[in-house]
Coordinates of N, CA and C in Angstrom, one line a residue:
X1 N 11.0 0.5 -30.0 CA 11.5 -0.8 -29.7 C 10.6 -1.6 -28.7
X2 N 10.3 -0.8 -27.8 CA 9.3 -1.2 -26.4 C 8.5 -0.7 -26.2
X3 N 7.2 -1.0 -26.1 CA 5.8 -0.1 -26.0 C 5.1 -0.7 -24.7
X4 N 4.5 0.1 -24.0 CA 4.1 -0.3 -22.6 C 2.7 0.4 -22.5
X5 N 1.7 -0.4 -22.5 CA 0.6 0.3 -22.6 C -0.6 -0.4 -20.9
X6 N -0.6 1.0 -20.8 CA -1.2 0.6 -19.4 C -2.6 0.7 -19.2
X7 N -3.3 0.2 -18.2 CA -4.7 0.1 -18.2 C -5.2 0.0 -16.8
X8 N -5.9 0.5 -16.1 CA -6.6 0.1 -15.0 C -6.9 1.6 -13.8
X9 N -6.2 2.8 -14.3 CA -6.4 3.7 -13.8 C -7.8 4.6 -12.9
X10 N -8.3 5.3 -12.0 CA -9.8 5.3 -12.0 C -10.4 6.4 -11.0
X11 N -11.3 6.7 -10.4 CA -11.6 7.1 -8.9 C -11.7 6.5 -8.0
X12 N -11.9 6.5 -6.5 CA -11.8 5.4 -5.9 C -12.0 6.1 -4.2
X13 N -12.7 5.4 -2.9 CA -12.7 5.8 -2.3 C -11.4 5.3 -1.6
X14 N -11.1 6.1 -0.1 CA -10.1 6.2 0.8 C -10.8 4.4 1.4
X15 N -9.5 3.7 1.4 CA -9.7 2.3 1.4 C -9.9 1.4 0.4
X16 N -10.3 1.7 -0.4 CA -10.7 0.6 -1.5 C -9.4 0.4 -2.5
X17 N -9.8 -0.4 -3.4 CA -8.3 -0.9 -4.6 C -8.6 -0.6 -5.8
X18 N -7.6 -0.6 -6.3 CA -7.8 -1.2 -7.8 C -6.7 -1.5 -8.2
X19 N -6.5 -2.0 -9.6 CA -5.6 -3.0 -10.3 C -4.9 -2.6 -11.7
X20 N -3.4 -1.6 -11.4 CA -3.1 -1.7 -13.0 C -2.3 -2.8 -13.6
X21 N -2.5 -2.5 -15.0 CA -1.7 -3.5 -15.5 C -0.8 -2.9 -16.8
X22 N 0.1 -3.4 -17.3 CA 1.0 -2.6 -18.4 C 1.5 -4.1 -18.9
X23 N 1.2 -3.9 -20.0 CA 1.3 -5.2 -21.4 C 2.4 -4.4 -22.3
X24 N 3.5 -5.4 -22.7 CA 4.8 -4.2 -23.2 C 4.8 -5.5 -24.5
X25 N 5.1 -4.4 -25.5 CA 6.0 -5.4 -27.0 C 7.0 -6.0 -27.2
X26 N 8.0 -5.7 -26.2 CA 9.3 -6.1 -26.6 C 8.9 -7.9 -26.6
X27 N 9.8 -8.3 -27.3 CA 10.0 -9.9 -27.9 C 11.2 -10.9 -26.5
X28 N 11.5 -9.5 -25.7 CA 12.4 -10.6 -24.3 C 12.0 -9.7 -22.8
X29 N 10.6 -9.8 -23.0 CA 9.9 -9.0 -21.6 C 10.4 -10.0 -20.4
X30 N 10.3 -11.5 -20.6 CA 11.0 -12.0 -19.4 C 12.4 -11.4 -19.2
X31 N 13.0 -11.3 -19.9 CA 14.2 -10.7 -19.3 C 14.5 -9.2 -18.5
X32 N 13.6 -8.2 -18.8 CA 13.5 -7.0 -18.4 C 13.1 -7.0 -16.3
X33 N 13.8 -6.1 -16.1 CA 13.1 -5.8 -14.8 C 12.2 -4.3 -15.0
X34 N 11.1 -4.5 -14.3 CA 10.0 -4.0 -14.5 C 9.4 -3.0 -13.3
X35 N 8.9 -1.7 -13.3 CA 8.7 -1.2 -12.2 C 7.5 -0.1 -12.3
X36 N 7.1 0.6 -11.3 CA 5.9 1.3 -11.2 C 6.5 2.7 -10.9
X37 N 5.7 4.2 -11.1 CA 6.5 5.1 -10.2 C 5.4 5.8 -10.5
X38 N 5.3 7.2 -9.7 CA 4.4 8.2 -9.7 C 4.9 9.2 -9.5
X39 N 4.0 10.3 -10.1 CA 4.2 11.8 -10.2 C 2.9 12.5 -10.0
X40 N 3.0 12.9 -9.0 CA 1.9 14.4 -9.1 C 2.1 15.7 -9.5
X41 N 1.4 16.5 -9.5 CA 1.6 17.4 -9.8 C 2.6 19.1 -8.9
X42 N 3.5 19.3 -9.7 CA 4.7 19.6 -9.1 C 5.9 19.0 -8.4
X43 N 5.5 17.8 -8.1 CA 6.6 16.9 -7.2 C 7.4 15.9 -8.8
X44 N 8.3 15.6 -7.8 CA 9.0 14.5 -9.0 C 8.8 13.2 -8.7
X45 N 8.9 12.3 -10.2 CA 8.7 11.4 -10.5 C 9.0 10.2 -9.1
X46 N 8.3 9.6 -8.1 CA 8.4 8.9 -7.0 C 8.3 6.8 -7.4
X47 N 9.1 6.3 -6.8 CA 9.4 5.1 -6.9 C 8.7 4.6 -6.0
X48 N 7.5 3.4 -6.7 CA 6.2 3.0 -6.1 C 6.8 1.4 -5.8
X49 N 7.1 0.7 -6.6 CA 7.1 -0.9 -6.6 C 8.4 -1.5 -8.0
X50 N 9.4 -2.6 -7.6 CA 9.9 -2.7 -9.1 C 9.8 -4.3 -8.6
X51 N 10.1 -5.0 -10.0 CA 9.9 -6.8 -9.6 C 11.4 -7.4 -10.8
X52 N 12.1 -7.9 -10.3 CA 13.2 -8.9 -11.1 C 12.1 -9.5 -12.4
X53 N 13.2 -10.1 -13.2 CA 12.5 -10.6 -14.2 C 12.3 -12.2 -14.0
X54 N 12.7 -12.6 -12.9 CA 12.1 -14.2 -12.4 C 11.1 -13.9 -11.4
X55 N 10.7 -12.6 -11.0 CA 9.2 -12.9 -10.0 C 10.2 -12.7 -8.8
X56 N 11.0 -13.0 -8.1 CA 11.9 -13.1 -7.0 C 11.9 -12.2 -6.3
X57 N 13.0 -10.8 -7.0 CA 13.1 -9.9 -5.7 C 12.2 -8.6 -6.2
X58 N 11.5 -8.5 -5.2 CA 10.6 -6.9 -5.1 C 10.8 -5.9 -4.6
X59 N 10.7 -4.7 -4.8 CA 11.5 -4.0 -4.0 C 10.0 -2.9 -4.0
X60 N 9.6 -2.4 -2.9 CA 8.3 -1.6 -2.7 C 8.9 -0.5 -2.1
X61 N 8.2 1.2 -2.0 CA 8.5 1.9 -1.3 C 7.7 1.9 -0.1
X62 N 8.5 3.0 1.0 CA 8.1 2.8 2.5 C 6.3 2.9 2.4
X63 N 6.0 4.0 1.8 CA 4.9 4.6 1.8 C 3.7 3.8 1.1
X64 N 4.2 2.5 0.8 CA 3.3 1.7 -0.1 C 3.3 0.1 0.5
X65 N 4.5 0.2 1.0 CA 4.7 -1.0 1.4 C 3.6 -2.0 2.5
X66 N 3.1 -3.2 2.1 CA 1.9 -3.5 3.0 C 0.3 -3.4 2.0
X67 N 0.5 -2.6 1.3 CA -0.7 -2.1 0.6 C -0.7 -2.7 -0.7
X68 N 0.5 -2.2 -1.3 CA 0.6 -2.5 -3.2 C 1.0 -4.0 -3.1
X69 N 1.0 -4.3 -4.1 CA 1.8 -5.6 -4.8 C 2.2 -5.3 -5.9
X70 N 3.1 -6.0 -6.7 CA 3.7 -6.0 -7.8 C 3.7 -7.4 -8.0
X71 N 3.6 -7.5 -9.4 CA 3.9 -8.9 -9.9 C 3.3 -8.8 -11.5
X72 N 3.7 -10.1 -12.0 CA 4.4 -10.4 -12.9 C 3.7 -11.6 -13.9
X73 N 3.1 -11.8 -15.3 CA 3.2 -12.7 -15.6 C 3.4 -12.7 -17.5
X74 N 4.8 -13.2 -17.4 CA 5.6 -12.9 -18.3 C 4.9 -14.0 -19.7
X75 N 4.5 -14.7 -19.1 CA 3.4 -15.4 -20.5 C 2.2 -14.1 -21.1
X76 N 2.2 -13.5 -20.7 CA 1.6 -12.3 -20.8 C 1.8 -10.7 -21.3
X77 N 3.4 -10.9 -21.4 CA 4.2 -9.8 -21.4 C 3.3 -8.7 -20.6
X78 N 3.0 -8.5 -19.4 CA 2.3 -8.0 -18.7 C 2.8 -8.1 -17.0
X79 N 2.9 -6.7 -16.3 CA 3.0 -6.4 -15.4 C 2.2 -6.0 -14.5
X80 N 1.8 -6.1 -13.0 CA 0.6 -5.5 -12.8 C 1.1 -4.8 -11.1
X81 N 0.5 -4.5 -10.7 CA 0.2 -3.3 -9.6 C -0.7 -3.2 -8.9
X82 N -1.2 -4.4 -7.6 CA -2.6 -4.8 -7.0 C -2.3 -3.5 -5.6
X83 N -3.2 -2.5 -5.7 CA -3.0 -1.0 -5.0 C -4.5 -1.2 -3.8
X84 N -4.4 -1.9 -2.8 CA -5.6 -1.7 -2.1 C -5.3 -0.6 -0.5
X85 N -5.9 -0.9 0.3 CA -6.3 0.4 1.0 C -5.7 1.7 0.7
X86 N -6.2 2.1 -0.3 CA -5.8 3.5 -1.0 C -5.8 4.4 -0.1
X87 N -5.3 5.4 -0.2 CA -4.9 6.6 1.0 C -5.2 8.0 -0.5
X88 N -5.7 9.2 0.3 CA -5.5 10.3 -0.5 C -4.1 10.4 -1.2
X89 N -3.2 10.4 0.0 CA -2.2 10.6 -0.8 C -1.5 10.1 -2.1
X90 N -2.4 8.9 -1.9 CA -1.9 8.1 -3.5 C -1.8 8.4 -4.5
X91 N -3.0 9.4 -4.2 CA -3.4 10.3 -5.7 C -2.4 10.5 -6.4
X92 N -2.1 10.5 -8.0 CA -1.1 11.0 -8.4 C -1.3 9.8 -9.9
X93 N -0.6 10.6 -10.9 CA -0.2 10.0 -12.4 C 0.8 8.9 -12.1
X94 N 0.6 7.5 -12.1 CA 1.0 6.5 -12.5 C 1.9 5.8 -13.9
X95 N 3.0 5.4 -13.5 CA 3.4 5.2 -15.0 C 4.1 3.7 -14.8
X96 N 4.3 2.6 -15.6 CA 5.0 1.8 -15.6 C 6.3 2.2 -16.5
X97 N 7.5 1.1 -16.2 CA 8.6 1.7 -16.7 C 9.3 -0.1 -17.1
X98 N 9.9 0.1 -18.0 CA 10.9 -1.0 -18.5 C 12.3 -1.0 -18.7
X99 N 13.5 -1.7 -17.8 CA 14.5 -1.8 -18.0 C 15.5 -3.1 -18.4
X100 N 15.6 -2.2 -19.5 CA 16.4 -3.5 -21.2 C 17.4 -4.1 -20.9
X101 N 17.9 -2.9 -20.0 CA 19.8 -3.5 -19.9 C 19.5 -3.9 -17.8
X102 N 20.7 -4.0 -17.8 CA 21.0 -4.5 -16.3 C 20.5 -3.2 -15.1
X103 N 19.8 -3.3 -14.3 CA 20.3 -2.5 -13.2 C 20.2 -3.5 -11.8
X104 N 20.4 -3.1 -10.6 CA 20.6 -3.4 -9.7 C 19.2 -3.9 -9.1
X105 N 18.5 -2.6 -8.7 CA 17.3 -2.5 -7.9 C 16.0 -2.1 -8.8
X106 N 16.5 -1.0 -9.5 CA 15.5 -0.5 -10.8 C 14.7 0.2 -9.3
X107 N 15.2 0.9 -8.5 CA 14.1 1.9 -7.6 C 14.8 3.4 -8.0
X108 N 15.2 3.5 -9.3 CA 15.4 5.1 -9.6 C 15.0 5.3 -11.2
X109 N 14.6 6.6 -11.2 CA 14.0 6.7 -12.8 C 15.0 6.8 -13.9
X110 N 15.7 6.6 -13.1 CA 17.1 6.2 -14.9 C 17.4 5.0 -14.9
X111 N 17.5 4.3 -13.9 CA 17.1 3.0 -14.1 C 16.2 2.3 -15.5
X112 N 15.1 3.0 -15.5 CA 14.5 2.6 -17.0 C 14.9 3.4 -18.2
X113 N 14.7 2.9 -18.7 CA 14.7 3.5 -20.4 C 13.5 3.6 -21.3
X114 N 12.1 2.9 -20.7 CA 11.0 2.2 -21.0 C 10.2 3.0 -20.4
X115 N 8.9 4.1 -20.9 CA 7.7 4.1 -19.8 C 6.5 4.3 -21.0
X116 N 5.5 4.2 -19.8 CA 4.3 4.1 -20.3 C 3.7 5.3 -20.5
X117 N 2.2 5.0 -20.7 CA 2.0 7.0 -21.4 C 1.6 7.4 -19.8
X118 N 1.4 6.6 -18.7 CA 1.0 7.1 -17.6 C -0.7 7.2 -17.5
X119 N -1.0 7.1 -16.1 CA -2.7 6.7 -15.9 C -3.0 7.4 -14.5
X120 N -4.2 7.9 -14.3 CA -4.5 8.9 -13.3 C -5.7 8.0 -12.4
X121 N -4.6 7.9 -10.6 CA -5.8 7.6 -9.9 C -6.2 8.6 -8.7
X122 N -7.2 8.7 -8.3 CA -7.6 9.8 -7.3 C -8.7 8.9 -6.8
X123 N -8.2 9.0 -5.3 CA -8.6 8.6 -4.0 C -9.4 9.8 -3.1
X124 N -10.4 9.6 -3.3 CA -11.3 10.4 -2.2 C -11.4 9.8 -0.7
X125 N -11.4 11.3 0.2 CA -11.2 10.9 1.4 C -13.0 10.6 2.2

């Protein structure tokens, strides 16, 4: 019903950025609230950035906050993820996520119903 296909994943040194983005099918993406999360290996799935479906409220995690951006441009069915002074820790599988029906905040992984196949970034120190 909803396809989320993401792009921008990469290597990268400690400080620098890069840019994903996730372009979804569904036919009422403005209406969806939309979010980022990550998983490394062994840990569980971690809540990175989520954005309302008018651009409004953002909700970022502690660990990201100041660094990432989220945002939005629904002429686009497309979400994006501006990630600069990258830290090692960042490292980790990337996924965007889509939620159809109502939630609150959309900062937990049941929150969506929607994810992407996931994209790998690693931050060298």
């Amino acid at each position: 019903q909803v396809q989320l296909v993401e792009s921008g994943g990469g290597l990268v040194q400690a400080g620098g950025s890069l840019r994903f983005s996730c372009a979804a099918s569904g036919r009422t993406f403005s209406s969806y609230v939309m979010g980022w999360f990550r998983q490394a290996p062994g840990k569980d799935r971690e809540f990175v950035a989520a954005i309302s479906w008018d651009d409004i409220r953002k909700y970022y995690a502690d660990s990201v906050k100041g660094r990432f951006t989220i945002f939005r441009d629904n002429a686009r069915n497309t979400v994006y993820l501006q990630m600069n002074s990258l830290k090692p820790e960042d490292t980790s599988a990337y996924f965007c996520a889509a939620a159809t029906g109502g939630v609150r905040t959309g900062v937990q992984p049941s929150d969506y119903n929607y994810w992407g196949q996931g994209t790998q970034v690693t931050v060298s120190s």
